[in-house]
XYZ file of C-alpha atoms in Angstrom:
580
model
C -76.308 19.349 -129.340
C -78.958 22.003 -129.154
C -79.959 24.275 -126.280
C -81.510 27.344 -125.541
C -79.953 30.620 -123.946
C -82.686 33.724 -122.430
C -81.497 36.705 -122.897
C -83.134 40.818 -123.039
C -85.459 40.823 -125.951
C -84.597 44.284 -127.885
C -85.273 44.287 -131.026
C -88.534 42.376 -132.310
C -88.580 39.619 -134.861
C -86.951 36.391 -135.834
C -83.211 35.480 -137.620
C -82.500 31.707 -138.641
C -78.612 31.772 -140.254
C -75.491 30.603 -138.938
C -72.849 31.564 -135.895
C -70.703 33.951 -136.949
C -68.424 34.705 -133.681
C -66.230 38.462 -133.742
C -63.059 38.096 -131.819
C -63.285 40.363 -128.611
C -60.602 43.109 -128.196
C -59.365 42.549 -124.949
C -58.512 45.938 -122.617
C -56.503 43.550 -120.232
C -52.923 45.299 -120.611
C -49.795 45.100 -118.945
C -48.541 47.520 -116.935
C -44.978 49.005 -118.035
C -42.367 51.626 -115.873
C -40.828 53.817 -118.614
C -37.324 55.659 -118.525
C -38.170 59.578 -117.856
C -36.500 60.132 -120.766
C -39.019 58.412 -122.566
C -41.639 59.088 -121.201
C -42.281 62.094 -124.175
C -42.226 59.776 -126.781
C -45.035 57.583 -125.241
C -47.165 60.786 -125.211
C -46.545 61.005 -128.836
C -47.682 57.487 -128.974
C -50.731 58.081 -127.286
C -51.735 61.163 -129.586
C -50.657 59.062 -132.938
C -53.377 56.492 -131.417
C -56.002 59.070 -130.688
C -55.962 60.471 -134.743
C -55.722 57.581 -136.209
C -58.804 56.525 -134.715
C -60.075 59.826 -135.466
C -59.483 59.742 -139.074
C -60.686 55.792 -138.809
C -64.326 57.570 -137.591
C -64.355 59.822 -139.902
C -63.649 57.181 -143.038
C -66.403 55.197 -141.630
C -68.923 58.344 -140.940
C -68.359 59.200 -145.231
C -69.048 55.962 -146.351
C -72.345 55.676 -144.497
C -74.433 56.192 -147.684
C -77.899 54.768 -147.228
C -77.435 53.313 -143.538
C -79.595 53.835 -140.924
C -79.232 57.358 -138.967
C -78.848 56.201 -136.204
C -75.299 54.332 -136.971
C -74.357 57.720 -138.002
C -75.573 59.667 -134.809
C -73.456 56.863 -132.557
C -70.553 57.795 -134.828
C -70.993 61.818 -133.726
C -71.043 60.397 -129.996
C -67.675 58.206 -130.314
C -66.129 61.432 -131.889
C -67.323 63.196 -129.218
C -65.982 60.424 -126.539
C -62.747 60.716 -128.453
C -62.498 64.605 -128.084
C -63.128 64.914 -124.376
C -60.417 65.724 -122.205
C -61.248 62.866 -119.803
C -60.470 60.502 -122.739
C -57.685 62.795 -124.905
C -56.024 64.342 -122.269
C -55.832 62.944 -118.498
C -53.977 59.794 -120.047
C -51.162 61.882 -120.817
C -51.246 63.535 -117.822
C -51.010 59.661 -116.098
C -48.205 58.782 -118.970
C -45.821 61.932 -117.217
C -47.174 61.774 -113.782
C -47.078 57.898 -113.347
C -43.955 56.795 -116.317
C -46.326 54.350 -117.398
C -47.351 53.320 -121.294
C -50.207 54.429 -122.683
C -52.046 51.499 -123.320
C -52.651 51.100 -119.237
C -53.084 54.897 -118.580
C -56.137 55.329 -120.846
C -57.616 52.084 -119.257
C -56.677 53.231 -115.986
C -58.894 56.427 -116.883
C -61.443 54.311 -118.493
C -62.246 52.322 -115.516
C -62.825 55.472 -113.680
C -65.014 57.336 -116.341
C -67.208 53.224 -116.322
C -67.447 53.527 -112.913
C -68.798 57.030 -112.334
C -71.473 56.116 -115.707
C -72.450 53.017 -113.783
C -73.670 54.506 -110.660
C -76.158 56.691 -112.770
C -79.947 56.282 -112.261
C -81.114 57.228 -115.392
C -80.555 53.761 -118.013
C -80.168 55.572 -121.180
C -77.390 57.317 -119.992
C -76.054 54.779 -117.605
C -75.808 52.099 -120.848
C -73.505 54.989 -122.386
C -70.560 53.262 -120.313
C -70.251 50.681 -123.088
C -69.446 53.838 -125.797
C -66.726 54.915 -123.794
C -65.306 51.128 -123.346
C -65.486 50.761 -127.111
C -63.743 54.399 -128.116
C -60.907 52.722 -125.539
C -60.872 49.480 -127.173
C -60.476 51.373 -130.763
C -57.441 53.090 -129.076
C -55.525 50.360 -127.427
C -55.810 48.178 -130.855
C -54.525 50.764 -132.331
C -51.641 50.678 -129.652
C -50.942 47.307 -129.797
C -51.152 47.528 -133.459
C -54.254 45.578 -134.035
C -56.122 48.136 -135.946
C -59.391 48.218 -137.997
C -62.676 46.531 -137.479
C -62.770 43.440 -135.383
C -66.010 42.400 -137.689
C -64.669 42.784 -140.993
C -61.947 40.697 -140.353
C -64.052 38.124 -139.315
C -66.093 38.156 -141.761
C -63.860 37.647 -144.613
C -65.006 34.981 -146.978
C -68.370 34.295 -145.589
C -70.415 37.366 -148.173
C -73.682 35.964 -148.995
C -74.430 34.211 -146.041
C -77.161 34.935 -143.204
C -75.114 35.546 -140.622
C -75.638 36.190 -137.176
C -73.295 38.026 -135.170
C -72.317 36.914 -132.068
C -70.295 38.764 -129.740
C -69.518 39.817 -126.039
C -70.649 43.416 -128.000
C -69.998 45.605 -130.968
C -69.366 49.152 -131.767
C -71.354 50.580 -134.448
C -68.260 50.883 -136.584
C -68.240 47.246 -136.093
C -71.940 47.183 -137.030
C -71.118 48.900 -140.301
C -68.362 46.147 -141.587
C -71.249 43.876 -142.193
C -73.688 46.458 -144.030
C -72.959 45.173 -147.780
C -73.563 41.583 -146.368
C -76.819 39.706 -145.695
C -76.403 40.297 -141.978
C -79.485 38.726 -140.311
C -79.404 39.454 -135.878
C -76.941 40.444 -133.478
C -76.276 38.317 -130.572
C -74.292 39.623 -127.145
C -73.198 39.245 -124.119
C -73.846 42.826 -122.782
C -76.095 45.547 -123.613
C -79.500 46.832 -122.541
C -83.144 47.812 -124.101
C -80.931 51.231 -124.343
C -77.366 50.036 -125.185
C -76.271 51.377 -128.598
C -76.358 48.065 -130.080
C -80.326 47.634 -129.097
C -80.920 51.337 -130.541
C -78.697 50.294 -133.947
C -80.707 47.074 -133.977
C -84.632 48.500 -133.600
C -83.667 51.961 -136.389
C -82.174 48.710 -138.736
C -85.465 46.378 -138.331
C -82.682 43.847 -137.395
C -83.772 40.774 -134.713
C -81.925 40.889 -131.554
C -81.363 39.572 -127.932
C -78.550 41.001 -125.714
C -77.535 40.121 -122.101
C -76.490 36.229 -122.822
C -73.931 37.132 -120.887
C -71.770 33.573 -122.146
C -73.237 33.560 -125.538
C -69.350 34.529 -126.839
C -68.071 31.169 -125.000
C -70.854 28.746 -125.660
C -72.000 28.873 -129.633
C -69.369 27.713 -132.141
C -68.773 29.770 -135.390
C -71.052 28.365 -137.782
C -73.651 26.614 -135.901
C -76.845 26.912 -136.734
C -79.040 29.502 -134.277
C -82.657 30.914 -134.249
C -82.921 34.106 -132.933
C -86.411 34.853 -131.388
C -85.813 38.772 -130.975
C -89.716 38.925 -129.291
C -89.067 36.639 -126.301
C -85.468 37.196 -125.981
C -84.394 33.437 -126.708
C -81.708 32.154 -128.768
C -81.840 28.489 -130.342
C -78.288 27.227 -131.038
C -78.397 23.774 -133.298
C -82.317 23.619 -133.321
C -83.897 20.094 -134.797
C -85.688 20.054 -137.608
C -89.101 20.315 -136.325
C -88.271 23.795 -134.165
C -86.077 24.938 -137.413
C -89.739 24.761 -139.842
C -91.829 25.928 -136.670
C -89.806 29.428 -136.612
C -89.154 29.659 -140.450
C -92.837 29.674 -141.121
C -93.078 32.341 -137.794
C -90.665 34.356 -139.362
C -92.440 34.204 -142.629
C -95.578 35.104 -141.078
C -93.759 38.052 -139.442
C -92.088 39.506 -142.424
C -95.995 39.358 -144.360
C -97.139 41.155 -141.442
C -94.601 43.986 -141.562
C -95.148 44.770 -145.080
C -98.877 45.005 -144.350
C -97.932 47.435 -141.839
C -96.135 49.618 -143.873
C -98.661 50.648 -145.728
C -100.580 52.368 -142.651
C -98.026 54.988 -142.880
C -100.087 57.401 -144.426
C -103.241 56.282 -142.848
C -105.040 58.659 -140.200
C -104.789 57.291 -136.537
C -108.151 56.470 -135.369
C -110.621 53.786 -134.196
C -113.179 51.944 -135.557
C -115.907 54.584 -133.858
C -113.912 57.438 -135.534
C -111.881 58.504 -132.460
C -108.632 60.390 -133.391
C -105.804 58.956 -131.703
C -102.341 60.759 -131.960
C -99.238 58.254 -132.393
C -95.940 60.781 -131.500
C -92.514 59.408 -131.500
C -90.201 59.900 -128.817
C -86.386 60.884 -129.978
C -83.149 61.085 -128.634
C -81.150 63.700 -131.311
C -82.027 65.611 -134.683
C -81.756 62.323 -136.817
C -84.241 60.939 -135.071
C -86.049 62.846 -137.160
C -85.985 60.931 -140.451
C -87.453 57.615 -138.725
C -89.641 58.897 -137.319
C -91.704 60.352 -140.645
C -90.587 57.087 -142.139
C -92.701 55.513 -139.282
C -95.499 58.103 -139.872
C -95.148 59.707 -136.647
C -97.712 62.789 -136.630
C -94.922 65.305 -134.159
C -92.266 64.280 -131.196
C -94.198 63.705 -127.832
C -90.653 63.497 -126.454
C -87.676 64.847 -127.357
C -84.518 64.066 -124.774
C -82.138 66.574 -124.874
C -79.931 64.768 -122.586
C -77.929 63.412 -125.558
C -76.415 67.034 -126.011
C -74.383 66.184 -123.059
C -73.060 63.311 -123.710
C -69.402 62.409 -124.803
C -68.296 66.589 -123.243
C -66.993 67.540 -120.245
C -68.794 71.313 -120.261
C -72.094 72.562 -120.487
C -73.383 72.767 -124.453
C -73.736 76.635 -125.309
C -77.548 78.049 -125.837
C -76.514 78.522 -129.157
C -75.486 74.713 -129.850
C -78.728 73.759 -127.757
C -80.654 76.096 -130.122
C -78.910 74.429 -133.428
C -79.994 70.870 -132.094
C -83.750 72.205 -131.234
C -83.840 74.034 -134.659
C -82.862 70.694 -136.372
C -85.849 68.651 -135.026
C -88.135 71.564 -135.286
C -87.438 72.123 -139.521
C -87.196 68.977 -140.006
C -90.604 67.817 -138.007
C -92.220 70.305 -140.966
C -94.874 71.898 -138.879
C -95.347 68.623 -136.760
C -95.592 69.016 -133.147
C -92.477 68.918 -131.211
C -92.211 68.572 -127.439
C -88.607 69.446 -125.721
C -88.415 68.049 -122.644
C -85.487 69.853 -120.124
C -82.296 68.171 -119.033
C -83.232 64.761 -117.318
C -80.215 64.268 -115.440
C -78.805 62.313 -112.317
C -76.878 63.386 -109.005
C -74.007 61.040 -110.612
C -73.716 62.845 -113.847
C -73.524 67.032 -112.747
C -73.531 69.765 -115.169
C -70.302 71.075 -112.986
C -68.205 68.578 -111.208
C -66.090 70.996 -109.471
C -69.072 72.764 -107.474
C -70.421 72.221 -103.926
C -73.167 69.973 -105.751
C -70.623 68.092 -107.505
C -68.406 67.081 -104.261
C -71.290 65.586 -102.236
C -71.774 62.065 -103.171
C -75.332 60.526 -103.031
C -76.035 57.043 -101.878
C -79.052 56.813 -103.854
C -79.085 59.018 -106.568
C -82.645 58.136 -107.745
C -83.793 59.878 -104.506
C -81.218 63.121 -105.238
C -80.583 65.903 -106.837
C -81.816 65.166 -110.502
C -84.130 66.310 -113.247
C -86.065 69.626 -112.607
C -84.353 69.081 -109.188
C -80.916 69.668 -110.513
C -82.405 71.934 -112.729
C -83.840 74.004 -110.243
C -80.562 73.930 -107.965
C -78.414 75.552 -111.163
C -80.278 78.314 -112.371
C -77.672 79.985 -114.645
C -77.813 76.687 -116.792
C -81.481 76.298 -116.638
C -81.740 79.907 -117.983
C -79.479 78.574 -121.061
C -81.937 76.060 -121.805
C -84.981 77.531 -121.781
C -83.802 80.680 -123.731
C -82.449 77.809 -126.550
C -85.844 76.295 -126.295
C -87.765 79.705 -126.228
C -85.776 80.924 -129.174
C -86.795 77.885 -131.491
C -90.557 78.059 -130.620
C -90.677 80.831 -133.495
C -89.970 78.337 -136.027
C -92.848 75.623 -135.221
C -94.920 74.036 -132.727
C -92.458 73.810 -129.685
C -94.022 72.609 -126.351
C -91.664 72.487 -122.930
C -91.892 69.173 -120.973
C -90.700 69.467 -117.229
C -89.524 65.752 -115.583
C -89.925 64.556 -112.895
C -92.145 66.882 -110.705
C -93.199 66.312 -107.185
C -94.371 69.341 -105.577
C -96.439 72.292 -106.035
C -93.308 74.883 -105.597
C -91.457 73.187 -108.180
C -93.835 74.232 -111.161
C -93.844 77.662 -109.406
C -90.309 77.763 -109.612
C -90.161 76.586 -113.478
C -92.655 79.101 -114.297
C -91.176 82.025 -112.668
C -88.292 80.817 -114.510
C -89.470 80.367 -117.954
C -90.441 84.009 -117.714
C -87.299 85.475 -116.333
C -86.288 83.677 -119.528
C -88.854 85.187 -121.827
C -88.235 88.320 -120.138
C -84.744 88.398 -121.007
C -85.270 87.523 -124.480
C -87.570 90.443 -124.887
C -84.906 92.710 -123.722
C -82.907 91.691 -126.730
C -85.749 92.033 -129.228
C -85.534 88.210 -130.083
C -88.651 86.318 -130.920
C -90.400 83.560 -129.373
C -94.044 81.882 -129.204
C -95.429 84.071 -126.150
C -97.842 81.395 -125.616
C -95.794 78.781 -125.713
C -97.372 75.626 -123.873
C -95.481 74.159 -120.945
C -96.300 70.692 -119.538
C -94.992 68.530 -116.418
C -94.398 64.438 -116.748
C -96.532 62.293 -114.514
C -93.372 59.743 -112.799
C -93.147 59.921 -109.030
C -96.312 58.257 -107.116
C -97.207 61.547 -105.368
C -97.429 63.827 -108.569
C -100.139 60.901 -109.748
C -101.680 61.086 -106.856
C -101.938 64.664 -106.261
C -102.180 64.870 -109.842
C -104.737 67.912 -109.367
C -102.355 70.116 -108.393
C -100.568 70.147 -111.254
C -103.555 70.297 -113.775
C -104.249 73.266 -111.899
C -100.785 75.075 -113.279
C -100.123 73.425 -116.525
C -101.032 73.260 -120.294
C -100.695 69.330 -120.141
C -99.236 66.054 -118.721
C -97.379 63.300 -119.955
C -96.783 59.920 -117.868
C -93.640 58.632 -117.845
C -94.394 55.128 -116.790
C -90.843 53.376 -116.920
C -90.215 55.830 -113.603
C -93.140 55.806 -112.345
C -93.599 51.546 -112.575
C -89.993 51.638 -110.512
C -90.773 54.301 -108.141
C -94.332 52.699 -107.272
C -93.311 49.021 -106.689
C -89.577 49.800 -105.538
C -87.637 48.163 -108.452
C -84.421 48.981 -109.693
C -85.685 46.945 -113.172
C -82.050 47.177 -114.052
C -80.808 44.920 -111.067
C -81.250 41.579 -112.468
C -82.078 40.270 -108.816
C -85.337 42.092 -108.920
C -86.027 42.922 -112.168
C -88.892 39.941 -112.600
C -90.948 42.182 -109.880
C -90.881 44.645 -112.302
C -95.081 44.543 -113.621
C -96.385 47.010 -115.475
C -99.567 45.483 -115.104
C -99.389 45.961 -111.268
C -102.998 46.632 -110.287
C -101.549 49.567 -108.169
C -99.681 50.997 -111.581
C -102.974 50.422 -112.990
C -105.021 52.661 -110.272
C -102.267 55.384 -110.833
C -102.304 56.118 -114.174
C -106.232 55.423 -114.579
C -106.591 58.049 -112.066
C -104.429 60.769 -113.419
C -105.949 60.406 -117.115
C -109.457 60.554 -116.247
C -108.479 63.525 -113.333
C -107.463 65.527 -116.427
C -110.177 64.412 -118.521
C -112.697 65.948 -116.100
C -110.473 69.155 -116.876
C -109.934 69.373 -120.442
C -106.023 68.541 -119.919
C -104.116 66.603 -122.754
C -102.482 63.887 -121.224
C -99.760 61.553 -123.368
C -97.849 58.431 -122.228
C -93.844 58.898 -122.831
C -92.887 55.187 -121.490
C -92.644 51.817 -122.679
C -95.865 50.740 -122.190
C -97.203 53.213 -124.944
C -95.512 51.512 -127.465
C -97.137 47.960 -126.795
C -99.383 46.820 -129.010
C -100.715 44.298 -126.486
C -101.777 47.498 -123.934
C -102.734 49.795 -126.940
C -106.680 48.560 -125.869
C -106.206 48.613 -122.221
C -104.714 52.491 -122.299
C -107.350 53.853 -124.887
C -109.989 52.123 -122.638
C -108.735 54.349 -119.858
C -109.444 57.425 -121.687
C -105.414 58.356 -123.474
C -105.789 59.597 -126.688
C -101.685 60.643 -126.759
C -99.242 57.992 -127.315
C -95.793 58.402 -127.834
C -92.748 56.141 -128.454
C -90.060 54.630 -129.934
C -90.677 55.242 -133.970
C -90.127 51.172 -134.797
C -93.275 50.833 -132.508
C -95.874 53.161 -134.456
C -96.656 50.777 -137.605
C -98.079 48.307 -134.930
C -99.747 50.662 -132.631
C -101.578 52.032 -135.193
C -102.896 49.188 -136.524
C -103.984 47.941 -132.918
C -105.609 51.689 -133.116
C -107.478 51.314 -136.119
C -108.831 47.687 -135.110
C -110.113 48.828 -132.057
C -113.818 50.310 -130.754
C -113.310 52.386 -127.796
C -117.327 52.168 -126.963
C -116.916 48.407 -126.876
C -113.405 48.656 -124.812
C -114.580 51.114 -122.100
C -117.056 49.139 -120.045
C -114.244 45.425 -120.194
C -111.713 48.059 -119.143
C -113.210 49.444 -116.207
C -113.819 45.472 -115.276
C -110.149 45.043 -115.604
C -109.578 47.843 -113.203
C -111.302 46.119 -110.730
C -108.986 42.918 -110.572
C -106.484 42.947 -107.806
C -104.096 40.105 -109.300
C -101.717 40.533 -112.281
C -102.302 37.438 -113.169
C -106.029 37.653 -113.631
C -105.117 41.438 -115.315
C -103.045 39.528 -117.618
C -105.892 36.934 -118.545
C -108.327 39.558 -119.236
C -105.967 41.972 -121.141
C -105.464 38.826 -123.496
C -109.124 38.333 -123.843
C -109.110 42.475 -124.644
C -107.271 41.417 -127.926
C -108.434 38.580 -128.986
């Protein structure tokens, strides 16, 4: 029987192969009273566990070879997961405190750890919760003595064949059991746009569509599925006529990708010579290699949010400066922009201060960003001295998030040269003139945009916040997530605005969010005057070419009509018309 399951469309392209379902390790464990007297010996247990799956990492980390970086770089975070105390040590503590085995005392602490990620307003680091589930999963199989890779078992027997996974999710250890096999999509019942799994799948050009949530319980290994990775729909047993309608899609898909990789050394611009600059927006030093793969001419945005991930301190300034310095050499003279700490109320640099204790109801309203930045000085110094420090060795720019008011940039200046001051004291160099921009996310900052163009070297929009913020949508809540419209006409009206505001000015302005790496908006945004795009490296290829079909003088005047329509729907019409 075939049918059709909708799911989050993450990963662009289409798969046709067969089922091929990965048994799910299952953290529902039994709860056990142990003799005092053992009670030692469990700890033991526990530690066994924990290097074992160490030394499992590190097996898996040394035969990478040629895979993707990005398999690699979620390796470094599980090792990380592994190493923190909330993970390697507070189960033990529950093993002597509680006489319990260790296979319910580190998912006792797991639950906790989930919990406190899932009330964090930021997605990237909110999606991290599913790392930490699968470090624990590694550890109880290796408790209950059902070791190794969950994929590679499964697998056995079936080399050679297009397979698509499906599972209720996979670890990226899991991920690399199946790279010497013709491994087509992934299919899941979790995961987001950010989830590990989406971020593995974009960095390995692989289809994919998470958030099936029964995916796991409804397709039978071998069946037959399409996976349409652009609309987020999975086939399972198509008929004939839909199974030749997608394999000629997907051969028309796979011509047009290799036409797009030659653009990679091609100069950005439009058909009226306008120089357009395509920036890619990374997440940890080996980002670095995909994005020059994609031909990305600097970073536009560099989150150095990942640094604290999987730790339960603060990273030094020196181990900030080592990560900068990374990017930076390895951009080779290519623009870099650092943007600060983007952080949450939920997820505190110090959970044991007078910040830390006072829980927020609504922690996109709270303490965050340059915020939380602001409200721990000591740290922010760290940061900006790491930052400061690298701008010697290329062209470093500082990006401050999530601005709102006036006193704020005051504030971050007066602090970026307490910082520089300091750093002359010691003799060290920097870039004196080192620029230092704010992002565009919260309604008022677009619409008081002048205020900031008045103290800063540029802007960039960050347009997933400031879409959410604007029309009051959590777009993570599934309840209200189809009211999430980029193409708002209100959206629209902001980010018009605070382009051609610093137009009039002479201001740089880039676009940091989603909707810079669209192909279908790449007309619509260069119509409104943005010459800066930057985003995720996968997305460049396409963006360029949209780029270097277009003619600004021709797209100006339907633009500004488009502006003038107060109905997505009749936005959406037009836009289509725009790239036709």
């Amino acid at each position: 029987m075939s049918f059709t399951l909708h799911g989050l469309a993450v990963s662009n392209g289409i798969a046709i192969g067969q089922a091929h379902l990965i048994s799910q390790a299952t953290l529902e464990v039994s709860h056990l009273v142990i003799a005092q007297r053992m009670v030692e010996k469990e700890v033991t247990r526990f530690e066994t566990a924990l290097a074992k799956v160490r030394t499992e990492f590190g097996v898996i980390k040394n035969g990478l070879g040629k895979a993707p970086t990005d398999i690699g770089a979620f390796i470094d975070l599980h090792l990380l997961i592994l190493s923190d105390p909330e993970l390697s040590e507070v189960p033990k503590q529950i093993i002597r405190e509680r006489r319990c085995n260790a296979e319910w005392a580190i998912v006792q602490q797991m639950e906790l750890l989930v919990a406190q990620f899932e009330k964090i307003e930021d997605v990237y680091l909110r999606e991290r919760s599913y790392d930490v589930r699968q470090v624990v999963e590694r550890i109880v199989r290796e408790l209950v003595g059902r070791s190794g890779h969950a994929a590679a078992k499964s697998a056995k027997g079936v080399k050679g064949e297009n397979l698509i996974v499906v599972a209720h999710d996979l670890s990226p250890s899991d991920v690399m059991a199946f790279k010497d096999q013709n491994f087509a999509s992934f299919v899941t019942d979790v995961g987001g746009s950010t989830s590990h799994t989406a971020i593995l799948a974009r960095g390995m050009g692989i289809p994919a569509v998470l958030g099936l949530h029964n995916a796991r319980q409804l397709i039978r290994d071998k069946e037959t599925l399409i996976v349409d990775g652009t609309r987020g729909v999975v086939i399972v047993n198509p008929d004939a006529r839909i199974l030749e309608e997608y394999e000629l899609k997907k051969c028309q898909i796979e011509i047009e990708r290799s036409k797009l990789k030659l653009l990679k050394t091609t100069r950005s611009t439009t058909l009226d010579r306008v120089k357009i600059d395509l920036l890619a927006n990374i997440e940890e030093p080996s980002d670095v290699t995909v994005a020059l793969e994609s031909g990305a001419e600097g970073v536009g945005l560099f989150r150095t949010e990942f640094i604290f991930l999987g730790r339960g301190d603060m990273p030094s300034e020196d181990e900030q400066f080592e990560a900068y310095r990374k990017v930076v050499k390895g951009m080779q003279g290519r623009p870099v922009t650092i943007r600060t700490f983007d952080l949450g109320n939920d997820k505190n640099i110090h959970s044991d201060d007078a910040i830390g204790e006072r829980k927020r109801d609504n922690p996109a309203l709270g303490l965050r960003s340059i915020r939380l930045s602001l409200a721990e000085p000591k740290t922010f110094q760290s940061q900006l001295r790491a930052i400061l420090r690298v701008s010697k060795l290329g062209k470093v720019k500082i990006l401050i998030p999530m601005l709102s008011h006036a006193h704020q940039i005051d504030q971050t200046l007066a602090a970026l040269e307490q910082a520089k001051s300091s750093l002359r004291g010691e003799k060290i160099a920097f870039d004196e003139s080192i620029e230092i921009g704010g992002m565009i996310e919260v309604p008022a900052a677009a619409l008081a945009v002048g205020i900031f163009l008045r103290r800063m070297n540029f802007l960039s929009i960050g347009t997933n916040d400031l879409i959410q913020y604007t029309l009051a949508i959590d777009r993570s809540d599934e309840q209200v997530s189809y009211l999430y419209d980029p193409l708002h006409p209100a959206v629209l009206m902001l980010l018009a605005h605070v382009i051609s505001t610093a137009e009039k000015v002479n201001i740089p302005v880039s676009m940091c969010g989603e909707l810079a790496g669209d192909p279908k908006l790449t007309r619509l945004l260069l119509g409104m005057g943005l010459r800066q795009f930057s985003m995720h490296p996968a997305q460049i290829p396409a963006v360029k070419q949209k780029v270097k079909q277009s003619n600004i003088s021709e797209v100006i005047p339907i633009v500004r009509r488009i502006l003038r329509l107060e109905e997505s729907a009749k936005i959406q019409e037009q836009i289509e018309r725009l790239n036709a």
